[in-house]
Coordinates of C-alpha atoms in Angstrom, one line a residue:
M1 CA 107.1 118.3 147.9
S2 CA 110.8 117.9 146.9
A3 CA 111.8 117.6 143.2
P4 CA 112.8 114.1 141.9
W5 CA 116.5 113.4 142.5
Y6 CA 117.4 113.7 138.8
R7 CA 116.1 117.3 138.8
N8 CA 118.0 118.3 141.9
R9 CA 121.0 120.1 140.5
P10 CA 123.1 120.3 143.7
L11 CA 122.5 116.6 144.3
L12 CA 123.6 115.6 140.8
L13 CA 126.7 117.7 141.1
L14 CA 127.6 115.9 144.4
V15 CA 126.9 112.5 142.9
V16 CA 129.3 113.3 140.0
G17 CA 131.9 114.4 142.5
S18 CA 131.4 111.2 144.5
Q19 CA 131.9 109.2 141.3
L20 CA 135.2 110.9 140.6
N21 CA 136.3 110.2 144.2
T22 CA 135.5 106.5 143.9
I23 CA 137.3 106.0 140.6
A24 CA 140.5 107.6 142.0
F25 CA 140.1 105.5 145.2
F26 CA 139.7 102.1 143.5
A27 CA 142.3 102.8 140.9
T28 CA 145.0 103.1 143.6
L29 CA 144.1 101.4 146.9
P30 CA 144.0 97.7 145.6
F31 CA 147.5 98.1 144.3
L32 CA 149.1 99.8 147.3
T33 CA 150.0 96.4 148.9
L34 CA 151.7 95.3 145.6
Y35 CA 153.6 98.6 145.4
L36 CA 154.9 98.3 149.0
S37 CA 156.0 94.7 148.3
D38 CA 157.9 95.9 145.2
I39 CA 159.8 98.7 146.9
S40 CA 160.5 97.0 150.3
T41 CA 161.2 93.7 152.1
L42 CA 158.3 94.2 154.5
N43 CA 156.3 91.1 155.4
A44 CA 152.6 90.8 154.4
A45 CA 151.3 91.5 157.9
T46 CA 153.2 94.8 158.1
I47 CA 152.2 95.8 154.6
G48 CA 148.5 95.0 155.5
G49 CA 148.8 97.1 158.6
I50 CA 150.2 100.1 156.7
V51 CA 147.5 100.0 154.1
G52 CA 144.9 99.3 156.8
S53 CA 145.9 102.5 158.6
I54 CA 143.9 104.5 156.1
A55 CA 140.7 102.9 157.2
L56 CA 141.7 103.1 160.9
I57 CA 142.5 106.8 160.7
A58 CA 139.3 107.4 158.8
A59 CA 137.2 105.5 161.4
F60 CA 138.6 107.2 164.5
G61 CA 139.2 110.6 162.9
G62 CA 135.8 110.8 161.2
F63 CA 134.2 112.2 164.3
L64 CA 136.7 115.1 164.5
G65 CA 136.3 115.7 160.8
G66 CA 132.5 115.8 161.2
I67 CA 132.7 118.3 164.1
V68 CA 135.0 120.6 162.0
A69 CA 132.6 120.3 159.0
D70 CA 129.8 121.6 161.3
R71 CA 132.0 124.5 162.4
V72 CA 133.8 125.7 159.3
G73 CA 131.5 124.3 156.6
A74 CA 131.4 121.0 154.8
F75 CA 132.2 122.5 151.4
T76 CA 135.3 124.2 152.7
L77 CA 136.5 121.0 154.3
I78 CA 136.0 118.9 151.2
R79 CA 138.1 121.3 149.2
A80 CA 140.8 121.2 151.9
G81 CA 140.8 117.4 151.8
L82 CA 141.1 117.4 148.0
V83 CA 144.2 119.6 148.3
V84 CA 145.7 117.1 150.7
Y85 CA 144.9 114.2 148.3
V86 CA 146.5 116.0 145.4
A87 CA 149.6 116.9 147.3
T88 CA 149.9 113.4 148.8
Y89 CA 149.5 111.4 145.6
L90 CA 151.9 113.8 143.8
A91 CA 154.5 113.1 146.5
L92 CA 153.9 109.4 146.2
A93 CA 154.5 109.6 142.4
L94 CA 157.8 111.5 143.0
T95 CA 159.4 109.3 145.7
S96 CA 160.0 105.7 146.4
R97 CA 161.8 106.1 149.7
L98 CA 160.0 103.7 152.1
A99 CA 159.8 105.9 155.1
L100 CA 158.2 108.7 153.1
V101 CA 155.9 106.4 151.3
I102 CA 154.6 105.0 154.6
G103 CA 154.0 108.5 156.0
L104 CA 152.2 109.5 152.8
I105 CA 149.9 106.5 152.9
V106 CA 149.0 107.4 156.5
L107 CA 148.3 111.0 155.2
L108 CA 145.7 109.5 152.8
G109 CA 143.7 108.5 155.9
V110 CA 143.8 112.2 157.0
A111 CA 142.5 113.3 153.7
R112 CA 139.7 110.8 153.9
V113 CA 138.7 112.2 157.3
L114 CA 138.3 115.7 155.8
V115 CA 136.3 114.5 152.7
E116 CA 134.0 111.7 153.7
P117 CA 131.9 113.1 156.6
S118 CA 131.7 116.4 154.8
M119 CA 130.5 114.8 151.5
K120 CA 127.8 112.8 153.4
K121 CA 126.6 116.0 155.1
L122 CA 126.3 117.8 151.8
L123 CA 124.5 114.8 150.2
S124 CA 122.1 114.8 153.1
L125 CA 121.5 118.6 152.9
A126 CA 121.0 118.4 149.1
S127 CA 118.3 115.8 149.5
S128 CA 116.4 117.2 152.5
G129 CA 112.9 116.0 152.6
S130 CA 113.6 113.0 150.4
D131 CA 113.8 109.3 151.4
G132 CA 117.6 109.3 151.4
I133 CA 118.0 108.4 147.7
A134 CA 121.3 110.3 147.7
F135 CA 122.9 107.5 149.6
R136 CA 121.6 104.8 147.3
L137 CA 123.0 106.9 144.4
R138 CA 126.3 107.1 146.3
Y139 CA 126.3 103.3 146.6
V140 CA 125.9 103.1 142.8
T141 CA 128.9 105.3 142.3
L142 CA 130.9 102.9 144.6
C143 CA 129.9 100.0 142.4
L144 CA 130.9 101.8 139.2
G145 CA 134.2 102.9 140.8
A146 CA 134.8 99.3 141.8
V147 CA 134.4 98.2 138.2
V148 CA 136.3 101.0 136.4
G149 CA 138.9 101.9 138.9
P150 CA 140.8 98.6 139.2
L151 CA 140.8 98.1 135.4
V152 CA 142.4 101.5 134.9
G153 CA 144.8 101.0 137.9
A154 CA 145.9 97.5 136.6
T155 CA 146.7 99.0 133.2
L156 CA 148.7 101.8 134.6
Y157 CA 150.5 99.5 137.1
A158 CA 151.5 97.2 134.2
V159 CA 153.2 100.1 132.4
N160 CA 154.9 101.6 135.5
A161 CA 153.9 101.2 139.1
W162 CA 154.2 105.0 140.0
L163 CA 151.6 105.8 137.4
I164 CA 148.8 104.6 139.7
F165 CA 149.5 107.8 141.8
V166 CA 149.3 110.1 138.7
L167 CA 145.7 109.2 137.9
P168 CA 144.4 110.4 141.4
V169 CA 146.3 113.6 141.0
V170 CA 144.5 114.3 137.7
V171 CA 141.1 113.1 139.0
Y172 CA 141.2 115.1 142.2
L173 CA 142.4 118.2 140.4
V174 CA 139.4 117.9 138.1
Y175 CA 137.2 117.3 141.2
L176 CA 138.6 120.4 142.9
G177 CA 138.0 122.5 139.8
F178 CA 134.5 121.0 139.4
L179 CA 133.6 122.0 143.0
T180 CA 135.1 125.5 142.7
A181 CA 133.2 126.1 139.5
N182 CA 130.0 125.2 141.3
R183 CA 130.8 126.8 144.7
G184 CA 127.7 129.0 144.5
R185 CA 125.3 126.1 144.4
L186 CA 127.2 123.7 146.7
G187 CA 128.5 126.2 149.2
A188 CA 124.9 127.6 149.7
L189 CA 123.8 124.2 151.0
D190 CA 125.8 124.6 154.2
R191 CA 125.1 128.3 155.0
G192 CA 122.9 129.7 157.6
G193 CA 122.8 126.6 159.9
R194 CA 122.9 127.3 163.6
R195 CA 126.2 126.1 165.1
E196 CA 125.8 124.4 168.5
S197 CA 128.6 124.4 171.0
R198 CA 128.2 120.8 172.1
D199 CA 127.3 118.9 168.9
W200 CA 129.6 116.0 170.0
G201 CA 127.8 115.7 173.3
H202 CA 124.4 115.3 171.6
A203 CA 125.9 112.8 169.2
L204 CA 127.5 110.6 172.0
A205 CA 124.2 110.7 174.0
D206 CA 122.0 109.8 171.1
R207 CA 121.0 106.2 171.6
T208 CA 119.6 105.9 168.1
L209 CA 122.9 107.0 166.5
L210 CA 124.9 104.6 168.7
L211 CA 122.7 101.7 167.7
L212 CA 123.1 102.6 164.1
I213 CA 126.9 102.7 164.4
A214 CA 126.8 99.2 166.0
A215 CA 124.5 98.0 163.3
G216 CA 126.8 99.5 160.6
F217 CA 129.8 97.8 162.3
V218 CA 128.1 94.4 162.1
I219 CA 127.1 95.0 158.5
F220 CA 130.6 95.9 157.4
F221 CA 132.1 93.1 159.6
V222 CA 130.1 90.6 157.5
F223 CA 130.4 92.5 154.2
S224 CA 134.2 92.4 154.5
Q225 CA 134.2 88.6 154.2
F226 CA 133.4 88.6 150.5
E227 CA 136.6 90.4 149.4
S228 CA 139.0 89.2 152.2
I229 CA 138.3 85.7 153.5
F230 CA 136.0 84.1 150.9
P231 CA 138.8 84.3 148.3
L232 CA 140.9 82.1 150.5
F233 CA 138.1 79.5 150.6
V234 CA 137.8 79.7 146.8
K235 CA 141.6 79.1 146.5
D236 CA 141.3 76.0 148.6
V237 CA 138.5 74.7 146.5
R238 CA 139.5 75.8 143.0
G239 CA 143.3 75.8 143.2
A240 CA 145.0 77.4 140.3
D241 CA 141.8 78.7 138.8
A242 CA 140.9 80.6 142.0
V243 CA 142.0 84.1 140.8
T244 CA 140.1 83.9 137.5
Y245 CA 137.1 82.4 139.2
F246 CA 136.9 84.9 142.0
S247 CA 137.5 87.8 139.5
V248 CA 134.4 86.8 137.6
L249 CA 132.4 86.6 140.8
L250 CA 133.7 90.0 141.9
A251 CA 132.8 91.6 138.6
A252 CA 129.3 90.1 138.6
N253 CA 128.8 91.4 142.2
A254 CA 129.8 95.0 141.1
A255 CA 127.6 94.9 138.0
L256 CA 124.6 93.4 139.9
G257 CA 125.1 96.0 142.7
I258 CA 124.3 98.8 140.2
V259 CA 121.2 97.1 138.9
M260 CA 119.9 95.8 142.2
Q261 CA 119.9 99.2 143.9
F262 CA 116.8 100.4 141.9
P263 CA 114.4 97.6 142.9
I264 CA 115.7 97.9 146.5
A265 CA 115.0 101.7 146.4
W266 CA 111.5 100.9 145.1
L267 CA 110.9 98.5 148.0
A268 CA 112.3 101.0 150.5
R269 CA 109.6 103.4 149.6
R270 CA 106.9 100.9 150.5
L271 CA 108.3 98.9 153.4
P272 CA 109.6 99.8 156.9
Q273 CA 113.4 100.1 157.1
R274 CA 113.5 97.4 159.6
T275 CA 111.9 95.1 157.0
I276 CA 114.5 96.1 154.4
A277 CA 117.2 95.4 157.0
L278 CA 115.7 91.9 157.6
I279 CA 115.6 91.2 153.8
G280 CA 119.3 92.3 153.6
S281 CA 120.4 90.2 156.6
A282 CA 118.6 87.1 155.4
A283 CA 120.1 87.5 151.9
F284 CA 123.6 87.7 153.4
A285 CA 123.0 84.7 155.6
A286 CA 121.6 82.6 152.7
S287 CA 124.4 83.6 150.4
L288 CA 127.0 82.5 153.0
L289 CA 125.4 79.1 153.2
L290 CA 125.4 78.9 149.4
F291 CA 129.1 79.8 149.3
S292 CA 129.9 77.0 151.6
A293 CA 128.5 74.6 149.0
L294 CA 131.0 75.7 146.4
P295 CA 132.8 72.3 146.6
L296 CA 129.6 70.6 145.3
H297 CA 129.0 72.8 142.3
W298 CA 130.0 76.3 141.0
A299 CA 126.4 77.2 140.6
F300 CA 126.0 77.5 144.4
A301 CA 128.6 80.3 144.4
A302 CA 126.8 82.0 141.4
A303 CA 123.5 82.0 143.3
G304 CA 125.3 83.1 146.4
V305 CA 126.7 86.2 144.6
L306 CA 123.2 87.1 143.4
L307 CA 121.8 87.0 147.0
W308 CA 124.9 88.6 148.4
T309 CA 124.3 91.6 146.1
V310 CA 120.7 91.8 147.3
G311 CA 122.0 92.0 150.9
E312 CA 124.6 94.5 150.0
A313 CA 122.2 96.8 148.1
A314 CA 119.7 96.7 151.0
L315 CA 122.1 97.1 153.9
I316 CA 125.2 99.2 152.9
P317 CA 123.3 102.5 152.4
L318 CA 120.8 102.0 155.2
P319 CA 122.7 103.5 158.2
D320 CA 123.4 106.7 156.2
I321 CA 119.8 106.9 155.1
V322 CA 118.6 106.7 158.7
I323 CA 121.2 109.2 159.9
H324 CA 120.0 111.5 157.1
E325 CA 116.5 111.3 158.3
I326 CA 117.0 111.7 162.1
T327 CA 119.7 114.4 162.2
P328 CA 119.2 118.2 162.4
D329 CA 121.0 120.1 159.7
S330 CA 123.4 121.8 162.2
R331 CA 124.7 118.4 163.4
K332 CA 124.9 116.3 160.2
G333 CA 128.7 116.6 160.0
T334 CA 129.2 115.4 163.6
Y335 CA 126.7 112.6 163.3
F336 CA 128.1 111.3 160.0
G337 CA 131.6 111.7 161.3
L338 CA 130.9 109.6 164.4
A339 CA 129.2 107.0 162.3
E340 CA 132.6 106.4 160.5
L341 CA 133.5 104.3 163.5
R342 CA 131.4 101.5 161.9
Y343 CA 134.2 101.0 159.3
L344 CA 136.2 99.2 162.0
G345 CA 134.1 96.3 160.8
F346 CA 136.3 96.3 157.7
F347 CA 139.4 96.0 159.9
L348 CA 138.2 93.4 162.4
G349 CA 136.0 91.3 160.1
P350 CA 138.9 89.8 158.2
L351 CA 140.8 89.1 161.4
A352 CA 137.9 87.2 162.9
G353 CA 136.9 85.6 159.6
G354 CA 140.4 84.3 159.0
A355 CA 140.6 82.8 162.5
L356 CA 137.2 81.0 162.0
L357 CA 138.1 79.7 158.6
G358 CA 141.4 78.4 160.1
I359 CA 139.3 76.3 162.4
G360 CA 137.0 75.0 159.7
P361 CA 134.9 76.2 156.7
S362 CA 131.6 74.8 158.2
L363 CA 132.1 76.8 161.5
Y364 CA 133.1 79.9 159.5
F365 CA 130.1 80.0 157.2
A366 CA 127.6 79.1 159.9
A367 CA 128.9 81.7 162.4
M368 CA 128.9 84.4 159.8
A369 CA 125.4 83.5 158.6
V370 CA 124.2 83.9 162.2
F371 CA 126.1 87.1 162.8
A372 CA 124.6 88.5 159.6
F373 CA 121.3 89.1 161.5
G374 CA 123.0 91.3 164.0
G375 CA 122.5 94.4 162.0
W376 CA 118.8 93.8 161.6
L377 CA 118.4 93.1 165.4
L378 CA 120.1 96.4 166.2
I379 CA 118.1 98.4 163.7
R380 CA 114.8 97.0 164.9
T381 CA 115.5 97.8 168.6
Q382 CA 116.2 101.5 168.0
P383 CA 114.0 103.9 169.9
S384 CA 111.3 105.5 167.7
R385 CA 111.5 109.1 166.6
E386 CA 109.3 111.6 164.8
P387 CA 110.2 112.0 161.1
A388 CA 112.0 115.2 160.3
P389 CA 110.1 117.8 158.2
P390 CA 111.5 118.7 154.8
G391 CA 114.6 120.9 155.2
G392 CA 115.9 119.3 158.3
R393 CA 115.1 119.3 162.0
E394 CA 116.4 122.3 163.8
A395 CA 115.3 121.5 167.3
T396 CA 115.4 124.3 169.8
D397 CA 114.7 122.5 173.0
D398 CA 116.7 119.6 174.4
A399 CA 113.7 118.1 176.1
D400 CA 111.8 118.1 172.8
R401 CA 114.7 116.3 171.1
E402 CA 114.7 113.6 173.8
N403 CA 111.0 113.0 173.5
A404 CA 110.9 113.1 169.7
G405 CA 109.9 109.9 168.0
F406 CA 111.0 108.5 164.7
E407 CA 109.4 105.5 163.1
L408 CA 112.0 103.7 161.0
A409 CA 109.7 103.2 158.1
G410 CA 110.0 103.9 154.4
K411 CA 108.1 106.9 153.0
E412 CA 105.1 106.3 150.8

């Protein structure tokens, strides 16, 4: 039986590293559009496309990053990605030439390709035999980063815009030193695994993984509405008070996300994962309907944020948890890398949501509420598999892999 997560030293080290990563990310990314508008005459669509390229590169390049992580080692690739981050942010702090700034912003997507699949692989390896608590802890670090990062970034931006690039340089140097100091423990996680010559072929042929990616796409497609399109609706309803009003809702969502993860984790140990997915989808749908009633009273939006956070806490970590449970250790990088494709939902969700809101708020909220159940439908239709034994599933026979069954159920 594996030790509790708080006694798992490698896992705690990785969670601390993940927290440093999210603080640096959220202290900079929300202000990149403002920075580009300050140093250029580019229109809003072009600026959005430049900043959005980080997510697009990460989504399409994640598969390659995962394959490389399985070949050369996730720990090695994370450190390489952190070096790219430090060099890129340092260059952004030293130049304001538009062409260079655009190229460097694109390079941030490359660094993300090196770090994200590798970090998820190490988190999965560090928590082998568990119920995937590592990915719920990672979600908590995202919520904390979303609270602390923008506050620090806004303060630095008010002093001087280029300072938002100095903070990530410092944080990623600390992160890099932190990993190097613990290379014995963390590097050992990814040693001794058998490297397979066609990891990518197994991943592309794995129906369970492909359904999980589709489910993740739908989840992020809906999830993206809260921070992209819903604020536009708030602006139409609240007018001049919209920024302050939505900032309060956003802060409440981040704080509740930290608190809500623990009861959801408790439920996840007692209920099948498809039931957790249904709870999350229903919470998203109900919250969208409550948001649509904002013109009637502000309390509907407050109740909507509470339910939205329930859906977020239930659904956002779920695809990673299932991938953690179904994937052999030797393929974890490849599987987590391919799963990065689901982040296309963050790119396409605002486009579709904006078009629907342009037609009418009633259609927008109703359509998104219905679409919210798509993730649950995809998760519940996955083929069953046998649960992996503690330490990972190192299958040796392709026929055995195809016939293996995994019941998407929470562990008692």
